[in-house]
Short mmCIF file of C-alpha atoms in Angstrom, two decimals:
data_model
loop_
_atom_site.label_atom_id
_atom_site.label_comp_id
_atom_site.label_asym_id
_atom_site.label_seq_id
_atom_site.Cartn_x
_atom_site.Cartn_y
_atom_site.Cartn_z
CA UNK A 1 -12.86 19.10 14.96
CA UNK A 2 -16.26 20.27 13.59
CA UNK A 3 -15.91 18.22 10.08
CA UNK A 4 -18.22 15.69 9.13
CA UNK A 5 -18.40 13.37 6.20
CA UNK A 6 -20.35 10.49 4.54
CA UNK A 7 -18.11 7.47 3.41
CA UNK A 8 -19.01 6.08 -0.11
CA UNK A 9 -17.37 2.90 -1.62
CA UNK A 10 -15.87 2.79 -4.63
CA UNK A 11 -19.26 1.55 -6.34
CA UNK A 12 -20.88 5.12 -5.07
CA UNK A 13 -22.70 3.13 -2.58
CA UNK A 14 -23.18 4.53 1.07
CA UNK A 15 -20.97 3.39 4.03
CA UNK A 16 -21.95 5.38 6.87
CA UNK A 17 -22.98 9.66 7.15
CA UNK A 18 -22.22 12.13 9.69
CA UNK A 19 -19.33 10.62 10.15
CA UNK A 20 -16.82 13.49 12.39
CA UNK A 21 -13.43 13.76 10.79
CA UNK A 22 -11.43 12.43 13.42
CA UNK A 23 -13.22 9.28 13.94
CA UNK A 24 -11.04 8.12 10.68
CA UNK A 25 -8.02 9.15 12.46
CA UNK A 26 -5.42 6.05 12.51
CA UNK A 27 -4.88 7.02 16.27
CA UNK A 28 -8.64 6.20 16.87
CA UNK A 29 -10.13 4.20 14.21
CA UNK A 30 -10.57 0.83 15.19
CA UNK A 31 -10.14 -0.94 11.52
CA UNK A 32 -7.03 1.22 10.72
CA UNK A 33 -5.19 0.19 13.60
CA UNK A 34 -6.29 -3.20 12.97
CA UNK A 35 -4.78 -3.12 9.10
CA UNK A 36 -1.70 -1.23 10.82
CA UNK A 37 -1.56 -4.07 12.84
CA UNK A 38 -1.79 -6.63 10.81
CA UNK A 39 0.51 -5.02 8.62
CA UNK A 40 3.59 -5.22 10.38
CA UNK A 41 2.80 -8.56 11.76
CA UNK A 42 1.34 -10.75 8.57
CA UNK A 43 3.70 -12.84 6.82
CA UNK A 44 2.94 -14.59 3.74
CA UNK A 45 5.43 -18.35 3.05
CA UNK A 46 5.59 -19.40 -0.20
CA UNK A 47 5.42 -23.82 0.95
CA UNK A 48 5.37 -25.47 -2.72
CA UNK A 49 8.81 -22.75 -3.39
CA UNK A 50 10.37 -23.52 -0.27
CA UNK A 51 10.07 -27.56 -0.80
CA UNK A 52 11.40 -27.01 -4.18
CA UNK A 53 14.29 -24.75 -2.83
CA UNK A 54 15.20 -27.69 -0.54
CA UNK A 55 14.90 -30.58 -2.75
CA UNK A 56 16.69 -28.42 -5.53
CA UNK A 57 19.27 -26.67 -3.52
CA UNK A 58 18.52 -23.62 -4.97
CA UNK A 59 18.54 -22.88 -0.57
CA UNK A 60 19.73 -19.02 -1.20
CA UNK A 61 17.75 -17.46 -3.52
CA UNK A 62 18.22 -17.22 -7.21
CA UNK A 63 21.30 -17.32 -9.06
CA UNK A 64 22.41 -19.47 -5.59
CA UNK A 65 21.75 -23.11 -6.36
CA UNK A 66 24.82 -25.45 -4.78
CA UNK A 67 25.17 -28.55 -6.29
CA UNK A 68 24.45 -31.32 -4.34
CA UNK A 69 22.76 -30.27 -1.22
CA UNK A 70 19.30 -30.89 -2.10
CA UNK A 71 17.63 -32.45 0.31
CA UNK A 72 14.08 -34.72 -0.02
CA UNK A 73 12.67 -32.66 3.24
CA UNK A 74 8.84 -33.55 3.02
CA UNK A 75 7.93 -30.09 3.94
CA UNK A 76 4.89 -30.16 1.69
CA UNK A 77 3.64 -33.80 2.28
CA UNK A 78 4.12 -32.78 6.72
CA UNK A 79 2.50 -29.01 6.06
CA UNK A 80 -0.61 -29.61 8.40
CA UNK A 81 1.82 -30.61 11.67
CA UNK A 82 4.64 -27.82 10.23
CA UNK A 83 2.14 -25.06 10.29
CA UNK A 84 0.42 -26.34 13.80
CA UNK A 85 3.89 -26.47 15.48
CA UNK A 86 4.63 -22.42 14.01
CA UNK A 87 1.71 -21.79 16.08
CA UNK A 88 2.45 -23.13 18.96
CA UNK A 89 5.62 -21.49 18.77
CA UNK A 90 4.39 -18.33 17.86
CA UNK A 91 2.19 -17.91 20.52
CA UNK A 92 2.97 -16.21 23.57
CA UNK A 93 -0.47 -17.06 25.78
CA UNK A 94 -3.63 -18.99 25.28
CA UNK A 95 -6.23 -16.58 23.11
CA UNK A 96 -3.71 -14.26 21.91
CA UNK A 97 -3.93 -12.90 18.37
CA UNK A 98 -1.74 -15.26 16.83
CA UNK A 99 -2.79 -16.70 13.65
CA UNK A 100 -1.31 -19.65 11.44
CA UNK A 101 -3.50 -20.56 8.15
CA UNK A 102 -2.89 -22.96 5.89
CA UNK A 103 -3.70 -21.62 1.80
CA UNK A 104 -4.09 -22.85 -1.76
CA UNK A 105 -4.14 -26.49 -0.30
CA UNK A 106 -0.99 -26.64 1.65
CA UNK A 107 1.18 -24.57 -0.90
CA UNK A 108 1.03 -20.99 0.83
CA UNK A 109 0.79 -20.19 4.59
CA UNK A 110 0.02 -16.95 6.42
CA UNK A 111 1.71 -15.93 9.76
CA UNK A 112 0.51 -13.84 12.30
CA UNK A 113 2.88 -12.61 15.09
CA UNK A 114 1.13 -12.31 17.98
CA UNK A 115 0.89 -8.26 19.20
CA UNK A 116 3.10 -9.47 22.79
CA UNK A 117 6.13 -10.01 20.91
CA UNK A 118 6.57 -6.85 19.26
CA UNK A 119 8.65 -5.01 22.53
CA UNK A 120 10.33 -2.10 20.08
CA UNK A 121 10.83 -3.57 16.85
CA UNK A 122 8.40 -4.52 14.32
CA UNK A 123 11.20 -6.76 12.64
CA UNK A 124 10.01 -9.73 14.95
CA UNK A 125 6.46 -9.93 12.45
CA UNK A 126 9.35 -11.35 10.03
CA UNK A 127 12.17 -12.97 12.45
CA UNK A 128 9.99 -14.75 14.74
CA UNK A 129 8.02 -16.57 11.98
CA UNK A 130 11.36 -17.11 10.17
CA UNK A 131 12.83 -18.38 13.46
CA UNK A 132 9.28 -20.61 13.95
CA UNK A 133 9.44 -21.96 10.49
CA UNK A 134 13.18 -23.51 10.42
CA UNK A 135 12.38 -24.88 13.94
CA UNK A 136 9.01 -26.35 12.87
CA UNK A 137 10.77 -27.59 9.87
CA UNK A 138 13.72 -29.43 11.54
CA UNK A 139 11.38 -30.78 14.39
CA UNK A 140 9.02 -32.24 12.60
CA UNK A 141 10.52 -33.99 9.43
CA UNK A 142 13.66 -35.16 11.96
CA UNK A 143 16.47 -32.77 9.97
CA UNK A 144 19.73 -33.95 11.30
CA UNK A 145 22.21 -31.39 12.82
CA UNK A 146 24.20 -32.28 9.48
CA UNK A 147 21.33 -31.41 7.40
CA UNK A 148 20.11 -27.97 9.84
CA UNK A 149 21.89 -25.70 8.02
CA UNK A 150 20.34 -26.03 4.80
CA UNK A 151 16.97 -25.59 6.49
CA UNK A 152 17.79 -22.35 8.24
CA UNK A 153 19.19 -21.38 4.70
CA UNK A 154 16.45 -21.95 2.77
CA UNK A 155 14.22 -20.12 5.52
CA UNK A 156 16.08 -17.44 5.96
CA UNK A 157 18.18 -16.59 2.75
CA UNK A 158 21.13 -15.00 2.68
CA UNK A 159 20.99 -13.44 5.90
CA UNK A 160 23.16 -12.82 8.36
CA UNK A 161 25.95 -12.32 5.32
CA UNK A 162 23.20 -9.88 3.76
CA UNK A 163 21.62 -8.22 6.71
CA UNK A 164 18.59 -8.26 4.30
CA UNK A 165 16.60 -11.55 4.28
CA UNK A 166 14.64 -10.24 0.89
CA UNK A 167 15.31 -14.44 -0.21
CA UNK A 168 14.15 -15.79 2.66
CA UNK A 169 10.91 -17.75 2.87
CA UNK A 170 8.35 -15.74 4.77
CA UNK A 171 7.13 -12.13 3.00
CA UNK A 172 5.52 -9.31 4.35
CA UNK A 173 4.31 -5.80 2.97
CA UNK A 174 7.07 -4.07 5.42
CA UNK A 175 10.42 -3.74 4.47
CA UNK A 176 13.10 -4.16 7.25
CA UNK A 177 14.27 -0.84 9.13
CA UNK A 178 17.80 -0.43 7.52
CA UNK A 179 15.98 0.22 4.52
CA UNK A 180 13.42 2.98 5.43
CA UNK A 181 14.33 6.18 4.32
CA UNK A 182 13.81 8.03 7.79
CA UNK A 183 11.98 8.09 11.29
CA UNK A 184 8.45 7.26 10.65
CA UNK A 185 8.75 5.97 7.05
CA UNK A 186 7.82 2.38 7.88
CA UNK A 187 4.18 2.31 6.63
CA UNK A 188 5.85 4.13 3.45
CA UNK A 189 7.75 1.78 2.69
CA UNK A 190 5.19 -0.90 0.71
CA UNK A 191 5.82 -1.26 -3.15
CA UNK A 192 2.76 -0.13 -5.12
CA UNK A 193 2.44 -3.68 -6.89
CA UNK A 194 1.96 -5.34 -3.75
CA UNK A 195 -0.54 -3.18 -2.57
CA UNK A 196 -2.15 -3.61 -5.34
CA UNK A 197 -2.14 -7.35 -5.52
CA UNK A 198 -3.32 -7.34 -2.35
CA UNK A 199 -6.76 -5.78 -3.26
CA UNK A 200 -6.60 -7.81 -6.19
CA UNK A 201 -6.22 -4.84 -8.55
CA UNK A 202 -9.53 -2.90 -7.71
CA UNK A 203 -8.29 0.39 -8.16
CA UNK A 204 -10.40 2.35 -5.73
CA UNK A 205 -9.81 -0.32 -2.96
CA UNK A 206 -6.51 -0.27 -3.74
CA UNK A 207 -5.72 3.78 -3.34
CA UNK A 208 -7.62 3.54 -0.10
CA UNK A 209 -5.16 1.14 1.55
CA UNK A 210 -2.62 2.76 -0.06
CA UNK A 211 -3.63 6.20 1.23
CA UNK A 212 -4.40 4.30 4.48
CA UNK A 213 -1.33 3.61 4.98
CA UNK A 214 0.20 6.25 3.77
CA UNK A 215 -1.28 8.76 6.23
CA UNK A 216 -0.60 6.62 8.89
CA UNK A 217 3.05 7.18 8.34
CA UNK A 218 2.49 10.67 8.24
CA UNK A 219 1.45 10.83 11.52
CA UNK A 220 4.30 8.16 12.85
CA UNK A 221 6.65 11.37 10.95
CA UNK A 222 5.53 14.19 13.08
CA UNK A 223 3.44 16.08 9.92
CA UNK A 224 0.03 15.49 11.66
CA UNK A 225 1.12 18.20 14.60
CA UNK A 226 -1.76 20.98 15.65
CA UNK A 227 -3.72 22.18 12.33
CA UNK A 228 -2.04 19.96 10.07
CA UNK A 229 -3.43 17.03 11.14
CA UNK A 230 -6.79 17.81 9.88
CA UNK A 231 -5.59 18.79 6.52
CA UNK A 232 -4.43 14.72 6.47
CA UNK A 233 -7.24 13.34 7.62
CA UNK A 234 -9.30 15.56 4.85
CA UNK A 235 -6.87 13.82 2.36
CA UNK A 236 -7.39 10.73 3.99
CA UNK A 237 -11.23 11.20 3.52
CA UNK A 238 -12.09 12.29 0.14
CA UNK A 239 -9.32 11.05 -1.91
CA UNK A 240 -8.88 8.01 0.13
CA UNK A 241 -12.73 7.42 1.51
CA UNK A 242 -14.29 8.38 -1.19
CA UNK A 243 -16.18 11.52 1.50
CA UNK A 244 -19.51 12.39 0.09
CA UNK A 245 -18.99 10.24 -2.90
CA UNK A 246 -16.82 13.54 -4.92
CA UNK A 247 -13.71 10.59 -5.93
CA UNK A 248 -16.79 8.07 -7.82
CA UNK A 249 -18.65 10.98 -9.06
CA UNK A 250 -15.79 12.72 -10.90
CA UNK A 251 -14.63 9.45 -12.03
CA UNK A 252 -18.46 8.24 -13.34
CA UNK A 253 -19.35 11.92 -14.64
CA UNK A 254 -15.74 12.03 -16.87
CA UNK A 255 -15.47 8.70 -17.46
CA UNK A 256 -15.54 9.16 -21.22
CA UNK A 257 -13.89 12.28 -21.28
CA UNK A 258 -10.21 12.92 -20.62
CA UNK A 259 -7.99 14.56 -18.06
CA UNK A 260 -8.97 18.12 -18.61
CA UNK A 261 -12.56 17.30 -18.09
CA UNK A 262 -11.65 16.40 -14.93
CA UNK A 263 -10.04 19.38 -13.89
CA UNK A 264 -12.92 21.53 -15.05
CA UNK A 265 -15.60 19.16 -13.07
CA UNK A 266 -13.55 19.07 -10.05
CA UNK A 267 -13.37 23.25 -10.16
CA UNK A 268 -17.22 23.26 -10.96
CA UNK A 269 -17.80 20.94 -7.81
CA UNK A 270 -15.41 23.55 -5.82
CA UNK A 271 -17.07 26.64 -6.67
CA UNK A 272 -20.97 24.55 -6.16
CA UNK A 273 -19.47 23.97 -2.97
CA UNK A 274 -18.03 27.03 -1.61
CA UNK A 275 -14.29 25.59 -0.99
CA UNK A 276 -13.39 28.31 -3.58
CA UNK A 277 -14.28 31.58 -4.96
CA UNK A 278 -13.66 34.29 -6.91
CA UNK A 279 -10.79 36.67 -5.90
CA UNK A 280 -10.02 38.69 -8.68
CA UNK A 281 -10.72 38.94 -12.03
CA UNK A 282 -7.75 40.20 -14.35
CA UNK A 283 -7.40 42.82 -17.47
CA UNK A 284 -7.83 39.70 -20.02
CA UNK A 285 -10.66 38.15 -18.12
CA UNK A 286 -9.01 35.73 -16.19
CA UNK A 287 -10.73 34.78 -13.16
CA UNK A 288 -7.99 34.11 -10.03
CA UNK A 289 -10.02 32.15 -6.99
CA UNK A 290 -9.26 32.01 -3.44
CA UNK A 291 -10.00 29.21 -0.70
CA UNK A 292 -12.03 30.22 2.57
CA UNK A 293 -10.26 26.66 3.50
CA UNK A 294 -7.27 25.97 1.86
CA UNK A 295 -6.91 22.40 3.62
CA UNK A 296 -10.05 21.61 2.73
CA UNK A 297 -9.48 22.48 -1.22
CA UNK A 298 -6.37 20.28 -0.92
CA UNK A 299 -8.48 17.45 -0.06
CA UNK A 300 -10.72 18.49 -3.23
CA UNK A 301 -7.71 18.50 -5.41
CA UNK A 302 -6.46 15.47 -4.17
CA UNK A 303 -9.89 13.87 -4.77
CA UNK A 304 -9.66 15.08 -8.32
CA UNK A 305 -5.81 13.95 -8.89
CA UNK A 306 -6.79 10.57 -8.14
CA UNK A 307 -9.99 10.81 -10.55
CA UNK A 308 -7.88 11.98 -13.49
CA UNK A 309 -5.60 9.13 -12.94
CA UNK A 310 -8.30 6.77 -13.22
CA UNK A 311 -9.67 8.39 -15.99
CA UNK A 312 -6.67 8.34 -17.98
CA UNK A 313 -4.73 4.93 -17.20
CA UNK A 314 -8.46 3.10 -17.22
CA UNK A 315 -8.67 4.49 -20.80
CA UNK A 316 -5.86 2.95 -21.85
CA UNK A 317 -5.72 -0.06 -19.59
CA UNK A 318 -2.20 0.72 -18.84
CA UNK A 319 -0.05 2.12 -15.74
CA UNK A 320 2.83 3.94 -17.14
CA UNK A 321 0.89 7.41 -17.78
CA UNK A 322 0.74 7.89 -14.15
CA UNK A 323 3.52 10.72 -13.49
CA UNK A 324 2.46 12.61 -16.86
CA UNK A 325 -1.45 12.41 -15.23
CA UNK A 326 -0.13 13.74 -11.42
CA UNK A 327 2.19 16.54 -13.64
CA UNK A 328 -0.58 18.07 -16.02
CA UNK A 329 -3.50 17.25 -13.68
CA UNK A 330 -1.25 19.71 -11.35
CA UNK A 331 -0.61 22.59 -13.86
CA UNK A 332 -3.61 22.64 -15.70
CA UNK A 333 -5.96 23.11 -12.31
CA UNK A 334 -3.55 25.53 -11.18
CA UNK A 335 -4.13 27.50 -14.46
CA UNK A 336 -7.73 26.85 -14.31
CA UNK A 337 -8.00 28.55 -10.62
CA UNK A 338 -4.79 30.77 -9.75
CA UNK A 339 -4.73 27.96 -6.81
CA UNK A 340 -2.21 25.97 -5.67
CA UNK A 341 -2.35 22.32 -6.39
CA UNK A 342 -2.27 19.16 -4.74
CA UNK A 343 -0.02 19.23 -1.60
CA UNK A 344 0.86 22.87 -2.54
CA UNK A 345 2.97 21.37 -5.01
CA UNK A 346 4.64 18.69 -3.81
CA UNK A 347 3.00 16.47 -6.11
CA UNK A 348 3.83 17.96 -9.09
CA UNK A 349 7.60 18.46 -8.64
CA UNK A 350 7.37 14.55 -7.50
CA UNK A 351 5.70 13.78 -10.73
CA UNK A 352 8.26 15.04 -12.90
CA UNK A 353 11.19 13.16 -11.12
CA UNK A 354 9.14 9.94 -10.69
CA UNK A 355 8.78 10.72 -14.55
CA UNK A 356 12.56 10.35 -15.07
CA UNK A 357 13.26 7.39 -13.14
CA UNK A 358 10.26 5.00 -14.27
CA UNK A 359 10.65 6.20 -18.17
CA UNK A 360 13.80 8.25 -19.10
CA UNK A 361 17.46 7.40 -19.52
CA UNK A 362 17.00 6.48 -15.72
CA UNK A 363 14.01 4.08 -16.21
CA UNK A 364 13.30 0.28 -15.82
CA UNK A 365 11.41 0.07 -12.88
CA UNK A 366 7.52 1.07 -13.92
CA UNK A 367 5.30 2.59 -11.61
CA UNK A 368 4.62 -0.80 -10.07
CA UNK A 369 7.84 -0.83 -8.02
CA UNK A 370 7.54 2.89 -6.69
CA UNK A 371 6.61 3.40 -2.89
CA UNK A 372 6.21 6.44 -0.61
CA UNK A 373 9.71 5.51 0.47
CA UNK A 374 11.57 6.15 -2.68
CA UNK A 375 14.04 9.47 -2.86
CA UNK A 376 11.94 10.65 -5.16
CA UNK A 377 7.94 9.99 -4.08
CA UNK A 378 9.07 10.84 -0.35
CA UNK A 379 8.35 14.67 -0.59
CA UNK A 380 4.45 14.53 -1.13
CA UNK A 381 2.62 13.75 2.28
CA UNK A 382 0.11 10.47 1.42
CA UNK A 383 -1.63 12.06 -1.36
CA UNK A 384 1.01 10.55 -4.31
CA UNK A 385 1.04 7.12 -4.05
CA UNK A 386 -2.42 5.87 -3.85
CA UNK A 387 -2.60 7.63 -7.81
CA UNK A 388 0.43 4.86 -8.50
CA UNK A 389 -1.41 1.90 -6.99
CA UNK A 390 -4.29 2.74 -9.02
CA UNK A 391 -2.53 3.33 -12.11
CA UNK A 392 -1.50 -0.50 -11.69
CA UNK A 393 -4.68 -1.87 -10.49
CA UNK A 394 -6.00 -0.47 -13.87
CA UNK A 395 -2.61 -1.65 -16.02
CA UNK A 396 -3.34 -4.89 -18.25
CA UNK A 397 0.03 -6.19 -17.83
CA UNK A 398 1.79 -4.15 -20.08
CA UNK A 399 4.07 -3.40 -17.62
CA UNK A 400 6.97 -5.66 -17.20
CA UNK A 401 7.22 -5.44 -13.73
CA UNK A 402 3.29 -6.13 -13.03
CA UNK A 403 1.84 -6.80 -10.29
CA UNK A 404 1.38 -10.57 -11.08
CA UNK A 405 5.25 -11.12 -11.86
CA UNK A 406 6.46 -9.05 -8.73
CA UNK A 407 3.64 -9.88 -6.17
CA UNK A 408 1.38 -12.86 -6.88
CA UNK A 409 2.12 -14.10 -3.56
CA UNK A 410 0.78 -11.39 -1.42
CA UNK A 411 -2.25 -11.59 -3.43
CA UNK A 412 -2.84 -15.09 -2.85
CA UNK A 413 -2.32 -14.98 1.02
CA UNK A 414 -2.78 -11.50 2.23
CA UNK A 415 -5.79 -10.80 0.00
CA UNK A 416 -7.66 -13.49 1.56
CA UNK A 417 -8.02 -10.64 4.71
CA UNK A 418 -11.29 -8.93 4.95
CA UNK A 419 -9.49 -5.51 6.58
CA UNK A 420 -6.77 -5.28 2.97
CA UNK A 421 -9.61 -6.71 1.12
CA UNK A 422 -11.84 -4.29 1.59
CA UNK A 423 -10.44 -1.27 3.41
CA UNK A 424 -13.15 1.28 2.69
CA UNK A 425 -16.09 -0.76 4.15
CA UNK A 426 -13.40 -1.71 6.95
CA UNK A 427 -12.84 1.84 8.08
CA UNK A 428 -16.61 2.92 7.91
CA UNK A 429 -17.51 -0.02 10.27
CA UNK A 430 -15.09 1.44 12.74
CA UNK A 431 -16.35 4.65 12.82
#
């Protein structure tokens, strides 16, 4: 690959130039591999909740409080010799990458699974800590064998009678495998508030991990075979990386403007560029363009899609516009140019089902609980979802499902990483 880049951050600020294409590849790119990594090993454990759950029997999640078996467990006052003995059961070999930290005083705790005990299955990131934690727990504040039970309940929720431990104790960003959509759709499967909690609702930072992740999946599905795996990591790179600064310029240049204006600076920026031209011009005037590089145009439009977004949901501090922004962002560029749009349409036809099940007769969720998982946000290939996470970085809580009710937690412990923190700087280190 001939392609170079310079990687901006999201205050326009220079990362690194000359940067060839494929050194942001998630098969090559240190960083990337690292946040993959870390990823599908990184737990976050609510401590202060799971005391409570013990001492108030409330062992199974809500709505599943038994009546007399709390237990006074001092999980919280024993957290220091809990956490050390997770560790040491955690680890597989002296200097591996296991990590156990303490946050928030005692109340929260990160997990780290070290890399040797993931053989096939990334499940282990969540069943060995689980598996550490109700050990760690019993051994060190004595639980009786009468009183195990409750321990391993409160850990690990209502698993095995729901093969889903979604009330257990320890979090992470993955979902387990029953519940991905297909091969490959691991990295896809991430709801948008936790992402954005995560960054702790920077909105640029945010899309990039998103997108980050996102491509990485696509890649894990098979869609980054032969030529199409440039056309990803161009997506990856100027809607994701913020390449040669075209994502914070539209954004600055429009940022009192609406939607439309960023259509037409995007198409200006196109045609000063070269990525399109004209083709033909029709009886009525109308000019129809062409792309010399139609992967490379995607990436443009993809850039812009993301800039509208920002542009319209910063406006009005709120998240919910997003599908209406990816829908007429879509049709009124490909009216504009004769062009297809962003993922040759796949993000358009997403936007108008997305549309239906966050705010029609089907709606409830809110764009916070969408992922690239979902039936309907599958079909577009990384460039969809990193609009949604920005939409809710941007959202003052008027959603009801915000990121603060849904996802606090990851926030608190997995934000404290420098790789999710700042993915963008991360990535252009690596390079």
């Amino acid at each position: 690959m001939a392609d170079e880049i310079d990687l901006y951050d999201d205050r326009g600020s220079v990362l690194a130039k000359g940067v060839p294409l494929d050194a942001i590849s998630p098969l090559k790119n240190a960083a990337i591999k690292k946040i993959i990594s870390m990823t599908i090993r990184t737990g976050a454990v609510d401590m202060a909740g799971l005391d409570k759950k013990l001492k108030t029997g409330a062992i199974a999640g809500r709505g599943m409080v038994i009546r007399g078996v709390g237990r006074d467990i001092p999980v919280l006052d024993k957290v220091n010799e809990i956490a050390k003995s997770v560790e040491d059961m955690l680890r597989v070999e002296p200097g591996d990458d296991t990590k156990v930290e303490l946050i928030a005083g005692g109340k929260r705790m990160l997990t780290q699974v070290p890399t040797a005990r993931i053989l096939s299955d990334y499940s282990v990131g969540l069943t060995a800590a689980m598996g550490a934690l109700t050990h760690a727990i019993i051994d060190v504040c004595d639980v009786s064998m009468w009183d195990a039970p409750y321990v391993h309940a409160a850990v690990w929720g209502m698993y095995p009678q729901n093969p889903d431990p979604a009330d257990g104790a320890v979090k992470m960003l993955v979902d387990i495998p029953m519940k991905n959509e297909g091969p490959g759709f691991t990295l896809r499967n991430i709801p948008v508030n936790h992402l954005a909690a995560t960054v702790r609702k920077r909105a640029i930072q945010g899309s990039a991990l998103t997108m980050i992740l996102e491509e990485a999946a696509q890649f894990e599905m098979g869609n980054c075979m032969g030529p199409h795996e440039r056309g990803h990591l161009l997506d990856l790179a100027y809607e994701g990386l913020n390449a040669n600064n075209l994502l914070y310029n539209l954004i600055k240049d429009n940022g009192k403007g609406t939607l439309a204006d960023v259509v037409y600076g995007l198409v200006e920026k196109a045609k000063e560029d070269g990525v399109i031209k004209p083709k033909k011009k029709l009886g009525s005037g109308y000019m129809v363009y062409e792309a010399p590089d139609p992967q490379l145009w995607n990436a443009y439009a993809s850039a812009g899609l993301l800039a509208a977004v920002c542009v319209n949901c910063g406006a009005m501090r709120a998240g919910q516009s997003v599908p209406g922004c990816i829908m007429y962002f879509n049709v009124l560029l490909e009216h504009e140019t004769g062009m297809p749009g962003v993922d040759h349409g796949m993000a358009q036809g997403a936007s108008v089902s997305s549309s239906f099940f966050s705010h029609s007769i089907y709606g409830g969720g809110g764009p916070g609980v969408f992922y690239g998982n979902h039936i309907v946000t599958r079909h577009p290939k990384g460039q969809f979802i990193p609009c949604f996470c920005a939409s809710m970085c941007l959202d003052a809580d008027t959603m009801y499902f915000s990121p603060a009710r849904t996802s606090a937690l990851y926030g608190e412990v997995l934000g404290a990483i420098p790789e999710f923190a700042e993915p963008m700087k991360a990535v252009a280190g690596a390079v």
